[in-house]
């Protein structure tokens, strides 16, 4: 996990009931520094709550618009050693 503010890597404390469960979203009360930075007093977080409780960080995205990051992504197919490099492109197909 990474903290929202600084992007610092943190981990669920081994004594937590959520340890080894790997939930997608968490909220924590305190950080404890041992060999790693551990989150203590963690709880699951429903991502829908973020819009209501943290409006400075999150907003509802327009489903018809792509973000700059998504627009910049280049989608490439998996490597296929049996066919030509551009065989998957519709503009290159014949027939």
mmCIF file of C-alpha atoms in Angstrom:
data_model
loop_
_atom_site.group_PDB
_atom_site.id
_atom_site.type_symbol
_atom_site.label_atom_id
_atom_site.label_comp_id
_atom_site.label_asym_id
_atom_site.label_seq_id
_atom_site.Cartn_x
_atom_site.Cartn_y
_atom_site.Cartn_z
ATOM 1 C CA UNK A 1 0.000 0.000 0.000
ATOM 2 C CA UNK A 2 0.985 3.647 -0.370
ATOM 3 C CA UNK A 3 -0.142 6.618 1.664
ATOM 4 C CA UNK A 4 -2.321 9.100 -0.163
ATOM 5 C CA UNK A 5 -0.478 12.251 0.828
ATOM 6 C CA UNK A 6 3.202 11.315 0.433
ATOM 7 C CA UNK A 7 3.010 8.064 -1.559
ATOM 8 C CA UNK A 8 5.043 6.366 1.185
ATOM 9 C CA UNK A 9 4.988 2.517 1.130
ATOM 10 C CA UNK A 10 3.210 1.066 4.182
ATOM 11 C CA UNK A 11 2.140 -2.423 5.221
ATOM 12 C CA UNK A 12 -0.663 -3.945 7.297
ATOM 13 C CA UNK A 13 0.588 -4.827 10.764
ATOM 14 C CA UNK A 14 0.900 -8.620 11.283
ATOM 15 C CA UNK A 15 -1.325 -8.479 14.387
ATOM 16 C CA UNK A 16 -4.222 -7.080 12.323
ATOM 17 C CA UNK A 17 -7.239 -9.216 11.402
ATOM 18 C CA UNK A 18 -6.806 -7.919 7.815
ATOM 19 C CA UNK A 19 -3.210 -9.160 7.548
ATOM 20 C CA UNK A 20 -2.830 -11.436 4.463
ATOM 21 C CA UNK A 21 -6.339 -10.500 3.257
ATOM 22 C CA UNK A 22 -5.094 -7.801 0.821
ATOM 23 C CA UNK A 23 -8.164 -5.533 0.671
ATOM 24 C CA UNK A 24 -8.209 -2.922 -2.114
ATOM 25 C CA UNK A 25 -8.910 0.117 0.082
ATOM 26 C CA UNK A 26 -7.977 0.748 3.722
ATOM 27 C CA UNK A 27 -8.007 3.515 6.248
ATOM 28 C CA UNK A 28 -5.612 3.479 9.212
ATOM 29 C CA UNK A 29 -5.250 5.335 12.477
ATOM 30 C CA UNK A 30 -1.519 5.157 13.181
ATOM 31 C CA UNK A 31 1.780 4.161 11.632
ATOM 32 C CA UNK A 32 4.355 2.147 13.562
ATOM 33 C CA UNK A 33 7.967 2.093 12.424
ATOM 34 C CA UNK A 34 9.818 -1.185 12.970
ATOM 35 C CA UNK A 35 11.685 -2.910 10.160
ATOM 36 C CA UNK A 36 8.901 -1.533 7.911
ATOM 37 C CA UNK A 37 6.278 1.188 8.246
ATOM 38 C CA UNK A 38 3.181 -0.655 9.502
ATOM 39 C CA UNK A 39 -0.433 0.550 9.607
ATOM 40 C CA UNK A 40 -2.247 -0.182 12.858
ATOM 41 C CA UNK A 41 -5.966 0.059 13.561
ATOM 42 C CA UNK A 42 -6.929 -0.514 9.933
ATOM 43 C CA UNK A 43 -10.404 -1.011 8.514
ATOM 44 C CA UNK A 44 -11.861 -1.754 5.113
ATOM 45 C CA UNK A 45 -13.024 1.201 3.107
ATOM 46 C CA UNK A 46 -15.737 1.237 0.469
ATOM 47 C CA UNK A 47 -14.414 3.343 -2.460
ATOM 48 C CA UNK A 48 -17.826 5.052 -2.775
ATOM 49 C CA UNK A 49 -17.238 6.670 0.624
ATOM 50 C CA UNK A 50 -14.223 8.547 -0.732
ATOM 51 C CA UNK A 51 -16.406 10.896 -2.791
ATOM 52 C CA UNK A 52 -18.341 11.922 0.298
ATOM 53 C CA UNK A 53 -15.618 12.007 2.957
ATOM 54 C CA UNK A 54 -12.564 13.112 0.959
ATOM 55 C CA UNK A 55 -13.808 15.451 -1.780
ATOM 56 C CA UNK A 56 -10.434 17.264 -1.861
ATOM 57 C CA UNK A 57 -8.789 14.090 -3.142
ATOM 58 C CA UNK A 58 -11.516 12.335 -5.147
ATOM 59 C CA UNK A 59 -14.258 13.265 -7.579
ATOM 60 C CA UNK A 60 -16.595 11.306 -9.798
ATOM 61 C CA UNK A 61 -15.053 10.832 -13.225
ATOM 62 C CA UNK A 62 -16.995 11.421 -16.417
ATOM 63 C CA UNK A 63 -17.407 7.940 -17.935
ATOM 64 C CA UNK A 64 -17.379 9.373 -21.465
ATOM 65 C CA UNK A 65 -13.971 11.059 -21.069
ATOM 66 C CA UNK A 66 -10.542 9.434 -20.896
ATOM 67 C CA UNK A 67 -7.866 10.796 -18.588
ATOM 68 C CA UNK A 68 -4.584 12.099 -19.997
ATOM 69 C CA UNK A 69 -2.804 9.035 -18.659
ATOM 70 C CA UNK A 70 -5.265 6.645 -20.321
ATOM 71 C CA UNK A 71 -5.062 8.547 -23.611
ATOM 72 C CA UNK A 72 -1.272 8.278 -23.562
ATOM 73 C CA UNK A 73 -1.281 4.512 -22.994
ATOM 74 C CA UNK A 74 -0.282 2.486 -26.007
ATOM 75 C CA UNK A 75 -2.051 -0.849 -26.216
ATOM 76 C CA UNK A 76 0.099 -3.590 -27.653
ATOM 77 C CA UNK A 77 -0.906 -7.230 -28.070
ATOM 78 C CA UNK A 78 1.068 -10.043 -26.550
ATOM 79 C CA UNK A 79 4.033 -11.233 -28.566
ATOM 80 C CA UNK A 80 3.050 -13.788 -31.218
ATOM 81 C CA UNK A 81 6.040 -15.500 -32.761
ATOM 82 C CA UNK A 82 3.934 -17.368 -35.340
ATOM 83 C CA UNK A 83 2.464 -14.322 -37.104
ATOM 84 C CA UNK A 84 3.741 -11.080 -38.588
ATOM 85 C CA UNK A 85 4.287 -8.230 -36.097
ATOM 86 C CA UNK A 86 1.401 -6.144 -37.509
ATOM 87 C CA UNK A 87 -0.967 -9.011 -38.378
ATOM 88 C CA UNK A 88 -3.325 -8.054 -35.544
ATOM 89 C CA UNK A 89 -3.981 -4.569 -36.968
ATOM 90 C CA UNK A 90 -7.263 -4.310 -38.820
ATOM 91 C CA UNK A 91 -5.839 -1.825 -41.320
ATOM 92 C CA UNK A 92 -3.120 -4.335 -42.291
ATOM 93 C CA UNK A 93 -5.433 -7.310 -42.895
ATOM 94 C CA UNK A 94 -6.336 -8.336 -46.373
ATOM 95 C CA UNK A 95 -9.319 -10.370 -47.326
#
